Amino acid sequence: MGISGTGRSAVLIDQTMVCEASRLLEGVPAGYRGHIPPEGLYIEEGPHIFWQPTTEERLIHLSTLLDAILLYDRVYVLDSGKPADEASLTLRRVLFERGILNPLDTRTLALSVSDELTQFLADVTADRELELGWHASPDYVGESVRATLAHEQHHGSDERRTFLGALRGELEGSPIHGRGLFGHEDELRADPVGTLGFELLEEIGRFHSGGLIGGVSHLRTFVYWRTAAHLGLPFIPSLRRLPTYHLLTNHIRNSVQERVYSAVGEAFHCSVSEVYENERPLPLYLPPALSLFLDHLRSNGNIAGAIDDLRRSHRKLRRDLASFQHALGGSATLRDARDARRRLADALTALRAEANGAPPHGAIDQVLDIVPDAVRAAANPLDVSGYSDTLIRRPAEWIRSWWVRRPIRSAFALSDQLLGLSQYDQLLEAATGQRCSSEQIAKLHTQYGKCLALYGGETRLPAPASPTRPPLTTSDGTSA
């Protein structure tokens, strides 16, 4: 599954998720960004530039990270700059020491990903006026991405070092910081890939005004997306890049699904309805990883022990997922794939008892993405409008092989996670000394409501309310 090639499951996440989850457990004050801005970069404080990490956001990061640790054998991150407070981040260190978290060696794909982005950005700006600094040229940005993925040292002018330092560091802008996107919702819906590409160049062009921060934040989302596609890995984004990432991937699925499904049906000699039936996401019933982890931490005060216990207790689930991916890869017919899905569905349904009868935590399906091998001949590698035409010209044998080997994606329900924040308040305080503020939870809902209104996806976020999930009874008999 993924890049492991050994029957072990793997997933890609971002450094922001790992570092902010670790800072929550260390009691680092909310708002600390954990980075030293690259020399020469002016930082403009403000809601459109930074969305400073709060306790509530960090708790979402911890919850998502623990779900990934529970589901996958190996969790990968890009091998970027080390955080300034690396020595104090116990959770991050434990995950690396256990071999659960692994830096990703991207040197072999540095040129492929950077070439994709360079050509894409050049096409994006061909018919649009971009009157900004040379920092925003497609060649400059593409070469910076190549140097980053190739693990090259900072070099060149002061601006060059500043750009590379920002791209490899932890500077993150708010997903809604893009001042140029408001008022252009229709354009964003029609061509999200191109619109976001142009926006990130405009922001990078505002180099010394703070725009670089938002630009590289969007650029990282593109880099993670394409890196995951080239390596055949699913990607679980952190809270800040989740709306953008879903906008991109949902646009691809909605744009090409009908034609691709028809081609897959022809390749397997079956009806399109059978393909659709086989693609239904499987409901994911997960044990409450966050509650189990915090309860163990509260009782024992040992982060390493809490991680070990979580991994040991749910080894079977990881084996089931890895076996499912392996079975799919060996499927010769859609019936074979359907049988594999049925076996996994039975295993996931059995988890409902462990989850106290809770509603699904998310879903499991397979990624439908732009396949690198299928678009190399395209003039614009990331042109979704021409992607299905390129794909359906591939031989039937290739289509069958690609279809069954697509990586498994676990998609978590963001709104459910946001709604459930308040139920962890007492357990979080007992385990870490941190508290979730009801005002901050409400603010997070408001901020994400704006994100979803801009990028699409869910039409609304429900107002904060009491959780519907029955409370977990912890080891000392109290409610979690």
XYZ file of C-alpha atoms in Angstrom:
480
model
C 0.000 0.000 0.000
C 1.431 3.365 -0.952
C 5.217 3.614 -1.132
C 5.926 0.913 1.415
C 5.524 -1.917 -1.090
C 5.591 -4.450 1.736
C 1.919 -4.805 2.543
C 2.174 -2.116 5.214
C -0.182 0.834 5.093
C 1.124 4.388 4.736
C -0.221 7.945 4.654
C 1.168 11.444 4.140
C 0.398 14.273 6.585
C 1.923 17.723 7.033
C 4.398 19.035 9.583
C 1.921 21.611 10.889
C -0.325 18.865 12.233
C 2.515 17.083 14.036
C 4.116 20.181 15.548
C 0.905 21.840 16.745
C -0.407 18.584 18.248
C 2.902 18.238 20.106
C 2.769 21.823 21.372
C -0.678 21.207 22.812
C 0.673 18.384 24.975
C 3.642 20.507 26.072
C 1.400 23.357 27.206
C 2.904 25.822 24.752
C 0.847 29.037 24.945
C -1.781 29.427 22.239
C -0.641 31.712 19.460
C 2.987 30.565 19.524
C 3.935 29.697 15.967
C 7.128 27.830 16.773
C 9.178 29.326 13.978
C 11.789 31.976 13.405
C 10.766 34.015 10.351
C 13.360 33.956 7.579
C 15.633 36.970 7.699
C 14.312 39.811 5.583
C 10.677 38.753 5.712
C 8.327 41.389 7.024
C 5.431 39.872 8.957
C 2.170 41.742 8.956
C 0.014 40.622 11.855
C -3.639 40.408 10.998
C -6.554 38.030 10.377
C -5.912 37.880 6.621
C -2.253 36.910 7.051
C -2.092 34.652 10.085
C -4.520 32.332 11.709
C -2.557 31.860 14.874
C -2.822 28.382 16.415
C -5.282 28.137 19.289
C -5.809 25.330 21.786
C -8.943 24.308 19.895
C -7.171 24.068 16.555
C -4.320 22.123 18.134
C -6.814 19.669 19.613
C -8.238 19.041 16.128
C -4.676 18.450 14.900
C -4.036 15.988 17.731
C -7.286 14.146 17.040
C -6.543 13.842 13.316
C -2.957 12.762 13.968
C -4.071 10.056 16.406
C -6.629 8.764 13.906
C -3.847 8.500 11.306
C -1.605 6.698 13.801
C -4.427 4.298 14.628
C -5.224 3.569 10.954
C -1.837 3.437 9.216
C 1.403 1.570 9.877
C 3.594 4.423 8.708
C 2.948 8.153 8.680
C 5.099 10.298 6.388
C 5.919 14.018 6.437
C 7.954 16.097 4.024
C 11.547 16.428 5.182
C 11.416 20.188 5.719
C 13.099 22.536 8.165
C 13.190 21.470 11.793
C 11.014 23.507 14.176
C 12.835 25.927 16.446
C 11.416 24.145 19.515
C 12.151 20.636 18.209
C 13.878 19.487 21.419
C 10.766 20.110 23.518
C 8.216 18.380 21.269
C 7.926 15.013 23.010
C 5.127 13.560 20.877
C 6.990 14.361 17.663
C 10.181 12.785 19.013
C 8.391 9.629 20.217
C 6.725 9.123 16.840
C 10.069 9.386 15.051
C 11.786 7.082 17.551
C 9.044 4.450 17.196
C 9.370 4.529 13.406
C 5.719 5.568 13.132
C 6.552 9.013 11.756
C 9.051 9.069 8.897
C 10.628 11.862 6.825
C 9.861 11.443 3.145
C 12.765 11.301 0.704
C 11.461 13.378 -2.197
C 14.694 13.758 -4.153
C 13.705 11.346 -6.922
C 10.486 13.215 -7.693
C 11.750 16.790 -7.208
C 12.081 17.422 -10.927
C 8.751 15.808 -11.878
C 6.707 17.776 -9.333
C 8.500 21.071 -10.002
C 8.120 20.667 -13.774
C 4.395 20.044 -13.331
C 3.999 23.159 -11.214
C 6.197 25.341 -13.425
C 4.263 24.484 -16.589
C 0.967 24.795 -14.783
C 1.784 28.242 -13.356
C 3.085 29.419 -16.721
C -0.215 28.457 -18.357
C -2.204 30.032 -15.526
C -0.525 33.400 -16.104
C -0.515 33.241 -19.921
C -3.869 35.027 -20.303
C -3.868 36.957 -17.025
C -2.043 40.127 -16.107
C 0.429 39.642 -13.271
C 2.154 42.935 -12.475
C 4.213 41.851 -9.521
C 7.818 41.198 -8.567
C 10.093 38.642 -10.147
C 9.619 36.429 -7.079
C 6.249 35.440 -8.543
C 7.526 34.122 -11.868
C 6.554 30.474 -12.564
C 10.203 29.561 -13.190
C 11.310 31.073 -9.869
C 8.579 29.346 -7.900
C 9.083 26.029 -9.699
C 12.838 26.087 -9.137
C 12.272 26.832 -5.441
C 9.965 23.815 -5.187
C 12.579 21.653 -6.942
C 15.336 22.819 -4.551
C 13.093 22.131 -1.550
C 12.116 18.609 -2.634
C 15.723 17.873 -3.639
C 16.829 18.766 -0.072
C 19.264 21.389 -1.353
C 20.737 23.954 1.006
C 19.573 27.579 0.977
C 21.506 29.442 -1.690
C 21.445 32.569 -3.824
C 20.288 36.080 -2.962
C 18.749 37.216 0.299
C 15.293 37.031 -1.285
C 16.026 33.501 -2.481
C 17.030 32.339 0.973
C 13.993 34.066 2.428
C 11.661 32.309 -0.010
C 13.187 28.879 0.582
C 13.159 29.450 4.342
C 9.459 30.332 4.243
C 8.622 27.332 2.026
C 10.486 24.893 4.289
C 9.421 26.472 7.565
C 6.215 26.658 9.560
C 4.827 29.971 8.373
C 1.146 29.306 7.685
C -1.510 31.718 6.513
C -5.207 31.411 7.086
C -7.051 29.471 4.359
C -9.233 32.569 3.902
C -6.360 35.061 3.768
C -6.585 35.368 -0.022
C -7.869 38.901 -0.451
C -8.101 38.368 -4.206
C -10.470 35.390 -3.855
C -13.394 37.209 -2.260
C -15.833 38.293 -4.915
C -14.522 35.618 -7.290
C -16.427 32.631 -5.905
C -17.845 31.685 -9.313
C -14.377 31.663 -10.850
C -13.108 29.595 -7.932
C -15.873 27.035 -8.429
C -15.371 26.839 -12.200
C -11.577 26.561 -12.173
C -10.289 26.078 -8.619
C -6.906 24.750 -9.709
C -6.128 27.681 -11.991
C -7.672 30.299 -9.699
C -5.699 29.117 -6.683
C -2.526 28.940 -8.772
C -2.884 32.557 -9.881
C -3.735 33.670 -6.342
C -0.649 32.064 -4.821
C 1.545 33.817 -7.408
C -0.075 37.161 -6.629
C 0.542 36.644 -2.923
C 4.150 35.602 -3.449
C 4.536 38.753 -5.552
C 3.639 40.804 -2.466
C 6.897 39.475 -1.076
C 7.786 41.996 1.631
C 4.239 42.914 2.641
C 3.493 39.594 4.304
C 1.812 38.125 1.226
C 4.629 35.610 0.885
C 3.287 33.801 3.944
C -0.107 33.164 2.382
C 1.453 32.338 -0.971
C 3.788 29.651 0.315
C 0.993 28.259 2.490
C -1.105 27.655 -0.655
C 1.997 26.455 -2.519
C 2.646 23.807 0.133
C -0.856 22.436 -0.434
C -0.072 22.021 -4.142
C 3.280 20.395 -3.307
C 1.714 17.945 -0.834
C -1.063 17.123 -3.299
C 1.264 16.380 -6.196
C 3.849 14.586 -4.031
C 1.149 12.260 -2.695
C -0.099 11.578 -6.244
C 3.377 10.755 -7.579
C 4.075 8.374 -4.687
C 0.638 6.743 -4.666
C -0.057 7.840 -1.107
C -3.263 9.121 0.456
C -2.893 12.565 2.042
C -4.545 13.763 5.251
C -4.165 17.560 5.406
C -4.031 19.668 8.534
C -6.932 21.935 9.407
C -5.468 24.934 7.578
C -5.132 23.335 4.162
C -8.139 21.024 4.382
C -10.647 23.319 2.597
C -8.220 24.090 -0.242
C -7.235 20.449 -0.675
C -10.842 19.257 -0.747
C -11.702 21.966 -3.270
C -8.998 20.617 -5.596
C -9.754 16.915 -5.223
C -13.536 17.313 -5.317
C -13.237 19.395 -8.485
C -11.238 16.624 -10.148
C -13.714 13.930 -9.142
C -16.728 15.981 -10.231
C -15.093 16.983 -13.522
C -13.885 13.615 -14.745
C -15.969 11.051 -12.894
C -18.563 10.343 -15.584
C -16.097 9.807 -18.433
C -13.590 7.929 -16.278
C -16.261 5.598 -14.913
C -17.389 4.865 -18.462
C -13.809 4.025 -19.455
C -13.394 1.816 -16.394
C -16.656 0.007 -17.194
C -15.431 -0.705 -20.729
C -12.051 -1.880 -19.439
C -13.696 -4.332 -17.029
C -16.524 -5.261 -19.440
C -19.213 -4.189 -16.992
C -21.857 -1.476 -16.709
C -21.173 2.023 -15.442
C -23.708 1.441 -12.657
C -21.543 -1.429 -11.395
C -18.550 0.914 -11.262
C -20.565 3.467 -9.297
C -21.827 0.783 -6.938
C -18.284 -0.393 -6.304
C -17.150 3.159 -5.518
C -19.495 3.871 -2.648
C -17.457 5.088 0.347
C -17.383 2.711 3.303
C -18.518 4.196 6.630
C -15.584 4.374 9.026
C -16.380 3.501 12.623
C -13.279 4.375 14.616
C -12.526 3.843 18.274
C -12.374 7.254 20.014
C -8.600 7.625 19.634
C -8.438 11.082 21.199
C -10.389 10.017 24.301
C -8.345 6.840 24.712
C -5.060 8.709 24.316
C -5.960 11.530 26.732
C -7.340 9.098 29.291
C -4.122 7.069 29.225
C -2.082 10.277 29.465
C -4.170 11.501 32.393
C -3.718 8.211 34.258
C -0.041 7.616 33.500
C 1.425 10.936 32.381
C 3.429 9.163 29.680
C 3.071 10.210 26.045
C 5.126 7.276 24.735
C 3.049 4.789 26.717
C -0.199 6.323 25.452
C 0.988 6.001 21.831
C 2.146 2.406 22.366
C -1.172 1.448 23.928
C -3.172 3.016 21.087
C -1.100 1.245 18.439
C -1.140 -2.121 20.208
C -4.892 -2.076 20.850
C -5.817 -1.437 17.221
C -3.227 -3.447 15.323
C -5.992 -5.558 13.748
C -7.637 -2.515 12.146
C -4.367 -1.554 10.467
C -3.928 -5.135 9.242
C -7.466 -5.108 7.818
C -6.825 -1.900 5.900
C -3.479 -3.118 4.568
C -5.067 -6.433 3.534
C -7.849 -4.539 1.765
C -5.368 -2.492 -0.287
C -3.389 -5.642 -1.105
C -6.553 -7.486 -2.181
C -7.613 -4.584 -4.380
C -4.218 -4.533 -6.058
C -4.627 -8.189 -6.992
C -8.206 -7.870 -8.259
C -8.718 -9.036 -11.837
C -12.399 -8.101 -11.942
C -14.718 -5.649 -10.220
C -16.316 -8.640 -8.520
C -12.957 -9.392 -6.861
C -12.732 -5.781 -5.721
C -16.315 -5.899 -4.460
C -15.574 -9.030 -2.424
C -12.575 -7.288 -0.851
C -14.738 -4.278 -0.004
C -17.346 -6.539 1.579
C -14.717 -8.113 3.852
C -13.478 -4.702 4.962
C -17.037 -3.449 5.458
C -17.709 -6.380 7.808
C -14.560 -5.541 9.782
C -15.475 -1.854 10.012
C -19.027 -2.633 11.077
C -17.650 -4.756 13.906
C -15.909 -1.637 15.220
C -19.245 0.026 15.964
C -19.392 -1.822 19.279
C -15.990 -0.407 20.271
C -17.170 3.068 19.245
C -20.161 2.826 21.598
C -22.631 2.843 18.724
C -21.431 6.269 17.568
C -22.215 7.516 14.049
C -19.505 7.078 11.408
C -16.349 9.066 12.123
C -15.738 9.494 8.415
C -15.459 7.288 5.350
C -12.983 5.211 3.392
C -12.811 5.328 -0.379
C -10.146 5.356 -3.064
C -8.480 8.444 -4.422
C -9.589 9.678 -7.845
C -6.813 12.071 -8.770
C -4.733 13.335 -11.682
C -2.438 10.406 -12.447
C 1.123 11.506 -13.303
C 1.645 8.745 -15.895
C -1.491 9.744 -17.759
C -0.808 13.464 -18.154
C 2.874 13.654 -19.077
C 2.004 14.338 -22.699
C -0.451 17.106 -21.820
C 0.513 20.711 -22.548
C -0.705 21.730 -19.105
C -0.135 18.858 -16.641
C -2.765 20.097 -14.196
C -5.445 20.993 -16.740
C -8.443 19.112 -15.417
C -10.537 19.898 -18.492
C -8.292 17.741 -20.682
C -7.474 15.078 -18.145
C -10.268 12.619 -18.904
C -9.508 12.817 -22.645
C -5.905 11.847 -21.928
C -6.859 9.108 -19.488
C -9.403 7.278 -21.631
C -6.854 6.888 -24.430
C -4.797 4.608 -22.198
C -4.974 0.830 -22.912
C -7.710 -1.105 -21.126
C -5.143 -3.190 -19.237
C -3.515 -0.010 -17.895
C -6.895 1.409 -16.806
C -7.789 -1.806 -14.968
C -4.440 -1.898 -13.171
C -4.598 1.793 -12.198
C -8.183 1.574 -11.015
C -7.745 -1.219 -8.497
C -4.368 0.032 -7.213
C -5.484 3.540 -6.266
C -4.550 4.332 -2.643
C -7.162 4.113 0.090
C -8.183 7.471 1.481
C -9.639 7.970 4.941
C -11.766 11.125 4.982
C -12.747 12.430 8.400
C -15.864 14.468 9.123
C -14.547 17.924 9.989
C -17.868 19.304 11.200
C -18.287 16.370 13.578
C -14.796 16.952 14.984
C -15.533 20.639 15.511
C -18.838 19.865 17.165
C -17.187 17.417 19.535
C -14.488 19.764 20.856
C -16.387 20.708 23.993
C -16.746 17.097 25.159
C -12.974 16.870 25.649
C -12.596 19.991 27.779
C -12.353 18.334 31.198
C -10.326 15.351 29.985
C -7.930 17.645 28.110
C -7.394 19.800 31.191
C -6.818 16.763 33.422
C -4.305 15.303 30.970
C -2.456 18.437 29.831
C -3.576 21.433 31.862
C -5.008 23.024 28.700
C -8.634 24.100 28.314
C -10.890 24.637 25.332
C -12.633 27.989 25.472
C -16.277 28.063 24.395
C -15.617 31.476 22.849
C -12.679 30.121 20.844
C -14.695 27.095 19.736
C -17.404 29.444 18.462
C -14.765 31.569 16.724
C -13.289 28.497 15.056
C -16.753 27.599 13.759
C -17.163 31.107 12.371
C -13.749 31.075 10.700
C -14.323 27.703 9.119
C -17.806 28.701 8.070
C -16.185 31.462 6.024
C -13.741 28.966 4.552
C -16.521 26.618 3.491
C -18.581 29.488 2.092
C -15.603 30.515 -0.031
C -14.294 27.114 -1.092
C -17.502 25.099 -1.128
C -17.861 21.624 0.307
C -20.299 21.528 3.171
C -22.929 24.212 2.746
C -22.760 25.196 6.394
C -21.330 24.251 9.752
C -23.896 23.538 12.447
C -23.738 25.721 15.508
C -21.791 24.348 18.495
C -24.003 22.016 20.493
C -23.848 19.189 22.954
C -22.250 16.100 21.428
C -24.573 13.293 20.380
C -21.990 10.584 20.975
C -22.441 8.794 24.302
C -19.599 9.751 26.661
C -16.714 7.334 26.955
C -16.303 5.760 30.362
C -12.633 5.936 31.283
C -10.467 3.655 33.349
C -11.351 5.282 36.665
C -15.096 5.100 35.998
C -15.547 8.808 35.220
C -16.941 10.229 32.027
C -14.515 11.417 29.380
